[in-house]
Tab-separated table of C-alpha atoms in Angstrom:
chain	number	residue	atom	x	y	z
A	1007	UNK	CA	23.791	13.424	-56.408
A	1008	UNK	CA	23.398	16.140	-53.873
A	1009	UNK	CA	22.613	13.914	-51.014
A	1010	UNK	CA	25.282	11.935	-52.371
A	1011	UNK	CA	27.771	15.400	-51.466
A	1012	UNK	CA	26.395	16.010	-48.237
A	1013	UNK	CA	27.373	12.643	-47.106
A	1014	UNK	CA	30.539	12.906	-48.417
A	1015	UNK	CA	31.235	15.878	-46.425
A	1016	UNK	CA	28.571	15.393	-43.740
A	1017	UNK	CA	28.716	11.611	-43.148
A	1018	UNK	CA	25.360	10.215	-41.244
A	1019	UNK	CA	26.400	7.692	-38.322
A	1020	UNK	CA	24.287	4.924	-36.723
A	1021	UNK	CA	22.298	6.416	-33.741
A	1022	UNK	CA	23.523	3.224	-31.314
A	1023	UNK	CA	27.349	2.528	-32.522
A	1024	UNK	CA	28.338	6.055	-33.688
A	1025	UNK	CA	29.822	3.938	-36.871
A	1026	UNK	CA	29.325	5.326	-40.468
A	1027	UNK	CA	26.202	3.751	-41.963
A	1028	UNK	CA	25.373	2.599	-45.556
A	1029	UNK	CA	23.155	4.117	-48.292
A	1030	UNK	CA	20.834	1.354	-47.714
A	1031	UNK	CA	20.685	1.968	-44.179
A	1032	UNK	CA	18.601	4.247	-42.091
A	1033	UNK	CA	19.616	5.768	-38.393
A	1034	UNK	CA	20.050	2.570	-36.782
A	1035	UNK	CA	22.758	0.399	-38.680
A	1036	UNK	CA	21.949	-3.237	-39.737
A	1037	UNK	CA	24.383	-4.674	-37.089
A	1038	UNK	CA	23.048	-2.683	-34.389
A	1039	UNK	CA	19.258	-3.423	-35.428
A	1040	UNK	CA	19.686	-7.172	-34.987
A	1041	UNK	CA	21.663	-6.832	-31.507
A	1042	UNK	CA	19.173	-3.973	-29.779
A	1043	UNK	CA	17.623	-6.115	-26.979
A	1044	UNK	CA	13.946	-6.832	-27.835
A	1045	UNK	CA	11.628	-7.859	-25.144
A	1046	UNK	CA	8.794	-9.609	-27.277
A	1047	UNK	CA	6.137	-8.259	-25.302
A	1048	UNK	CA	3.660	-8.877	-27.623
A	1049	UNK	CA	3.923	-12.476	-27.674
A	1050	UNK	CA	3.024	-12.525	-24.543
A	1051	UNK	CA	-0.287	-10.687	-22.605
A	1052	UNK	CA	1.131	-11.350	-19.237
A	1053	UNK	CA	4.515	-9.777	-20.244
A	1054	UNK	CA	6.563	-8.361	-17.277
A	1055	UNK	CA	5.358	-4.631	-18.375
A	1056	UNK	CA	2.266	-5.731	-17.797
A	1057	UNK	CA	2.434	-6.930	-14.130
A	1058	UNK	CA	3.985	-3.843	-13.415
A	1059	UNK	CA	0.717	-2.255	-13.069
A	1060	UNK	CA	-0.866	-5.018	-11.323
A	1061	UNK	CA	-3.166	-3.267	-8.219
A	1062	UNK	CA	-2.008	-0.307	-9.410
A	1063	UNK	CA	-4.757	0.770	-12.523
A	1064	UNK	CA	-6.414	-1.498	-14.201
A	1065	UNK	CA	-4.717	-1.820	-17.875
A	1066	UNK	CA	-6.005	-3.716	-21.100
A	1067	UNK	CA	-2.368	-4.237	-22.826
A	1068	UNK	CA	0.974	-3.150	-21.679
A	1069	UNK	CA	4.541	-3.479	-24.020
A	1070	UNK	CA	7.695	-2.136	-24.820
A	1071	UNK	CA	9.548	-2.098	-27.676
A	1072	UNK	CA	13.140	-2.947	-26.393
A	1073	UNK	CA	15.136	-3.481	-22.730
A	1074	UNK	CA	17.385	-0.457	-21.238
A	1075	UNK	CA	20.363	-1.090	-20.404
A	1076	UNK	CA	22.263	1.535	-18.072
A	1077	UNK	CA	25.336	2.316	-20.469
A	1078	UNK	CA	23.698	0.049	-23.117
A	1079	UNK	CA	23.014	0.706	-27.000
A	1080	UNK	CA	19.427	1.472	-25.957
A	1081	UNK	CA	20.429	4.183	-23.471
A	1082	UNK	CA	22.440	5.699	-25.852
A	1083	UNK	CA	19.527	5.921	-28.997
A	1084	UNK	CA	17.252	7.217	-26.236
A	1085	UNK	CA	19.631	9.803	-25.389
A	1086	UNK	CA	20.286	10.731	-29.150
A	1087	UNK	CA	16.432	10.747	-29.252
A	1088	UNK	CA	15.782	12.928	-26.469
A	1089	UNK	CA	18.974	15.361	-25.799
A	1090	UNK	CA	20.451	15.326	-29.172
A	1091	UNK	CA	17.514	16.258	-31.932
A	1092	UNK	CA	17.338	13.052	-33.339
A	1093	UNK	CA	13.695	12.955	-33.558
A	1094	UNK	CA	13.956	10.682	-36.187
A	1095	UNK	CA	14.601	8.000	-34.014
A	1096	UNK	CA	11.380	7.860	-33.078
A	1097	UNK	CA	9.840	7.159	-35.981
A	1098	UNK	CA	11.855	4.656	-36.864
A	1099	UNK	CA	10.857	2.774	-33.568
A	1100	UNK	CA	7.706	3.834	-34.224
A	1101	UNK	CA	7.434	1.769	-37.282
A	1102	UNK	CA	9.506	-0.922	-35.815
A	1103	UNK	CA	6.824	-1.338	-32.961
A	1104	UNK	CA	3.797	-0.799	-35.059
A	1105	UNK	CA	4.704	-3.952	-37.278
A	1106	UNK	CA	4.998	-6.261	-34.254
A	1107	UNK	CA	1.682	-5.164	-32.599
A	1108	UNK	CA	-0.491	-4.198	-35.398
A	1109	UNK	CA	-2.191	-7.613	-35.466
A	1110	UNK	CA	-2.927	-7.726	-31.898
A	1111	UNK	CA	-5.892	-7.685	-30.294
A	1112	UNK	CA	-5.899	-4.803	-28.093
A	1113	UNK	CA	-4.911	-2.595	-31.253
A	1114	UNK	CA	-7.971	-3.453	-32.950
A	1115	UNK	CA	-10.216	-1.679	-30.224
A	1116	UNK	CA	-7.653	1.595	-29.589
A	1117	UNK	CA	-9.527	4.708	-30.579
A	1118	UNK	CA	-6.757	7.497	-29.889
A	1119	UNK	CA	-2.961	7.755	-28.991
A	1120	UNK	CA	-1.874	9.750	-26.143
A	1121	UNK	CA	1.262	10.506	-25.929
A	1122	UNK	CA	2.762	11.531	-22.643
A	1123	UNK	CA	2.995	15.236	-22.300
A	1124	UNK	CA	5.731	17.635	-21.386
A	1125	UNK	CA	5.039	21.163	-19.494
A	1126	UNK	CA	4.752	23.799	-22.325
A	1127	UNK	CA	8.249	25.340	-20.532
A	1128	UNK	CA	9.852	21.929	-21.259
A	1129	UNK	CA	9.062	22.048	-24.451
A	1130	UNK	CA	9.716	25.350	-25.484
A	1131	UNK	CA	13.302	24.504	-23.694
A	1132	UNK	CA	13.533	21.167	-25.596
A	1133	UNK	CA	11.298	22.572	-29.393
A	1134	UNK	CA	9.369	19.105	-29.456
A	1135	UNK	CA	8.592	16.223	-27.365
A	1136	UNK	CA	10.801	12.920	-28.214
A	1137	UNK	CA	7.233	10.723	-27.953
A	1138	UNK	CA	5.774	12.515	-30.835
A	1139	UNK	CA	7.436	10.670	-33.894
A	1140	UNK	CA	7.358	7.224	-32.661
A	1141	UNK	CA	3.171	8.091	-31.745
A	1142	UNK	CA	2.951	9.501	-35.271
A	1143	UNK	CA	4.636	6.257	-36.561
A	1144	UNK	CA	1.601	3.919	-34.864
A	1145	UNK	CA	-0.867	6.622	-35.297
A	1146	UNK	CA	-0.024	6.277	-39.524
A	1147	UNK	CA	0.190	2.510	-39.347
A	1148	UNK	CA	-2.581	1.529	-36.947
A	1149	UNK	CA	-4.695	4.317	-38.831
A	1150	UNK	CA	-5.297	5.435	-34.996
A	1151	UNK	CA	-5.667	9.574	-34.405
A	1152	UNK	CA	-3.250	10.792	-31.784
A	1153	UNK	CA	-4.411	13.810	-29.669
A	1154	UNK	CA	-1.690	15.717	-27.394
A	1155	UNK	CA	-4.009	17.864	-26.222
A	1156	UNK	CA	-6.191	15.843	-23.624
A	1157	UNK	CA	-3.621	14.737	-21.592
A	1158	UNK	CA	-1.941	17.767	-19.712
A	1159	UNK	CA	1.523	18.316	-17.748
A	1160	UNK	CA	0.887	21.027	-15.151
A	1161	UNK	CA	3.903	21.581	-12.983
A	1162	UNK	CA	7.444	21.873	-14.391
A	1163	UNK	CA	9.852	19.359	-12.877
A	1164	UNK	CA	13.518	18.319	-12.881
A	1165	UNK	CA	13.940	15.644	-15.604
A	1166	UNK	CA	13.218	11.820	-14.254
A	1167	UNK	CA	16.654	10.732	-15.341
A	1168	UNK	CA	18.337	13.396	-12.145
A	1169	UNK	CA	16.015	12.102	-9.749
A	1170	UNK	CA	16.332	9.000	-7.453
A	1171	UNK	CA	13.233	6.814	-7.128
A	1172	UNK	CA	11.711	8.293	-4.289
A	1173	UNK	CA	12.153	11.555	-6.263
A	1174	UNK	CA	10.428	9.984	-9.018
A	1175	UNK	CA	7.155	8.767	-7.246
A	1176	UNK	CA	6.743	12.036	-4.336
A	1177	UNK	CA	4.007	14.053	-5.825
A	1178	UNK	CA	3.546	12.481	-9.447
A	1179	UNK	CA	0.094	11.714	-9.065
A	1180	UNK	CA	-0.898	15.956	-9.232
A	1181	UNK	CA	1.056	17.016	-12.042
A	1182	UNK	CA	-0.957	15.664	-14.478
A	1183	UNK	CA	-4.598	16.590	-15.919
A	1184	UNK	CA	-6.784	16.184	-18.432
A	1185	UNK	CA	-9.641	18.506	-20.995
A	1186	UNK	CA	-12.303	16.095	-22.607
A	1187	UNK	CA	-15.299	16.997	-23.736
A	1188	UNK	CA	-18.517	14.342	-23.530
A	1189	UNK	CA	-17.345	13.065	-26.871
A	1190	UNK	CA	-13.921	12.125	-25.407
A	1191	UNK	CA	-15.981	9.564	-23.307
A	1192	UNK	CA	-16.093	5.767	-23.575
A	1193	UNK	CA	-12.852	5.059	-24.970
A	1194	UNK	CA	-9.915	2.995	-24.993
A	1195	UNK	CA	-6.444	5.737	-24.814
A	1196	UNK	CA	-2.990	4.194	-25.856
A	1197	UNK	CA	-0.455	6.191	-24.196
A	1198	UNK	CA	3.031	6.142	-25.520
A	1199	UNK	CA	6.377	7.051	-23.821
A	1200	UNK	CA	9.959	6.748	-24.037
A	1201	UNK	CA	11.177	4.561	-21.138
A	1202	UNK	CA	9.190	2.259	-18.951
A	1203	UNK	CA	10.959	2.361	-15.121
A	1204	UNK	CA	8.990	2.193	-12.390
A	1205	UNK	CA	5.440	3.257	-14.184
A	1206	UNK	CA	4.874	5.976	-11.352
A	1207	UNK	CA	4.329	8.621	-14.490
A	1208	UNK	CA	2.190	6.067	-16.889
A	1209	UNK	CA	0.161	5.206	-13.468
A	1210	UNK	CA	-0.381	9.089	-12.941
A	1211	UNK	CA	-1.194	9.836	-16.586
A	1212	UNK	CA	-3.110	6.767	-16.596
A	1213	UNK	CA	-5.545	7.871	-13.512
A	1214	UNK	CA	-6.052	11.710	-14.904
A	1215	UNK	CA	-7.235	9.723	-18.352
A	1216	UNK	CA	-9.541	7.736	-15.999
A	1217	UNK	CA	-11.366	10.511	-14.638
A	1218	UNK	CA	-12.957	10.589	-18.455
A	1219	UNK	CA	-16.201	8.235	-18.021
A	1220	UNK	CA	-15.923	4.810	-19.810
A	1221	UNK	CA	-11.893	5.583	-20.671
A	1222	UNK	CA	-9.836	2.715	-20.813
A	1223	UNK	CA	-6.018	2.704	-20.734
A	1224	UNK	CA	-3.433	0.559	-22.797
A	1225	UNK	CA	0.432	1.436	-23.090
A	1226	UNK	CA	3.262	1.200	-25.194
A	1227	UNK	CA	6.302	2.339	-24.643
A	1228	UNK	CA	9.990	2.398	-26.686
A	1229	UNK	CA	11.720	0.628	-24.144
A	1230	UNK	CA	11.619	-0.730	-20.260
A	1231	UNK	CA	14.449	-0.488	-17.915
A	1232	UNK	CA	16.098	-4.024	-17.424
A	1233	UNK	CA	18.261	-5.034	-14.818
């Protein structure tokens, strides 16, 4: 009854049309959940994510969950996600993504979740990290630990979404680090982030988790800028 009268007075709305949504619906409407753009990565090894990363580092699994759209319904629950509070959102992709690739193989030889990190001033600006949820999500399902405290952001930058590509590759490959200890060693890392675009901050958070001896690298992402 009570959450009945704060949705009277407080309606909740569907994080990618805005409309109201039902009592048996959660964050992302029903309509909106069948027409989000999914890029069936998993079906496929060689997927386009993937081949990003060809010569680049060498990668056991790439996949995202969904396309991005500029102006699209993705774009906007990304947004919501990581501007807005709705850290929600993230688990629900979370679990979303976790049933699609928990029976692949790659999964089966993960031994932590990274998620990619934000500089402590970030964070303190933002109060959490929009990766978090959706790593928890997989972390629960896959019955994976997640550790955010390997992988480190060193230098405070302008968000990637104000900066132009160029501005988005210049001097990635230093702001990222890494503390392991011997134990850390021998590995395979999933890291997790939002948006896929051009991969210039997976391939630099990829490399400072490759300076652990024996690490190897997989990623998952929500989504991957489409064109």
């Amino acid at each position: 009854m009570f959450n009945s009268l704060i949705n009277l007075f407080f309606p909740k709305v569907c994080a990618g049309c805005k409309t109201f949504i039902g009592t048996n619906e959660y964050v992302i409407c029903t309509v909106c959940r069948h027409e989000l753009p999914l890029t069936n990565h998993h079906l496929n090894p060689e997927n386009e994510a993937f081949k990003k990363f060809y010569g680049r580092i060498p990668v056991e699994h790439v996949s995202a969950l969904l396309y991005f759209h500029k102006k699209g319904m993705v774009q906007e629950i990304i947004h919501n996600l990581k501007y807005k509070g709705h850290e929600e959102i993230g688990t629900v992709l979370g679990e979303w993504y976790a049933s699609d690739l928990k029976h692949s193989d790659f999964v089966k030889e993960v031994d932590v979740i990274i998620p990619v990190p934000l500089h402590k001033k970030r964070l303190k600006e933002r109060g959490y990290n929009q990766v978090t949820n959706f790593g928890l999500a997989l972390s629960e399902d896959f019955k994976i630990p997640m550790n955010d405290s390997i992988l480190k952001r060193k230098v405070y930058s302008k968000t990637q979404s104000k900066k132009n590509l160029l501005g988005r590759t210049e001097g990635i490959e230093t702001i990222f680090d890494v503390a392991f200890n011997e134990e850390d060693s021998n590995k395979h890392y999933l890291l997790i982030d939002d948006v896929l675009t051009t991969g210039a901050t997976l391939e630099a958070c990829s490399k400072a988790l490759l300076k652990i001896p024996g690490a190897k690298i997989s990623i998952v992402c929500m989504a991957m800028a489409h064109s």
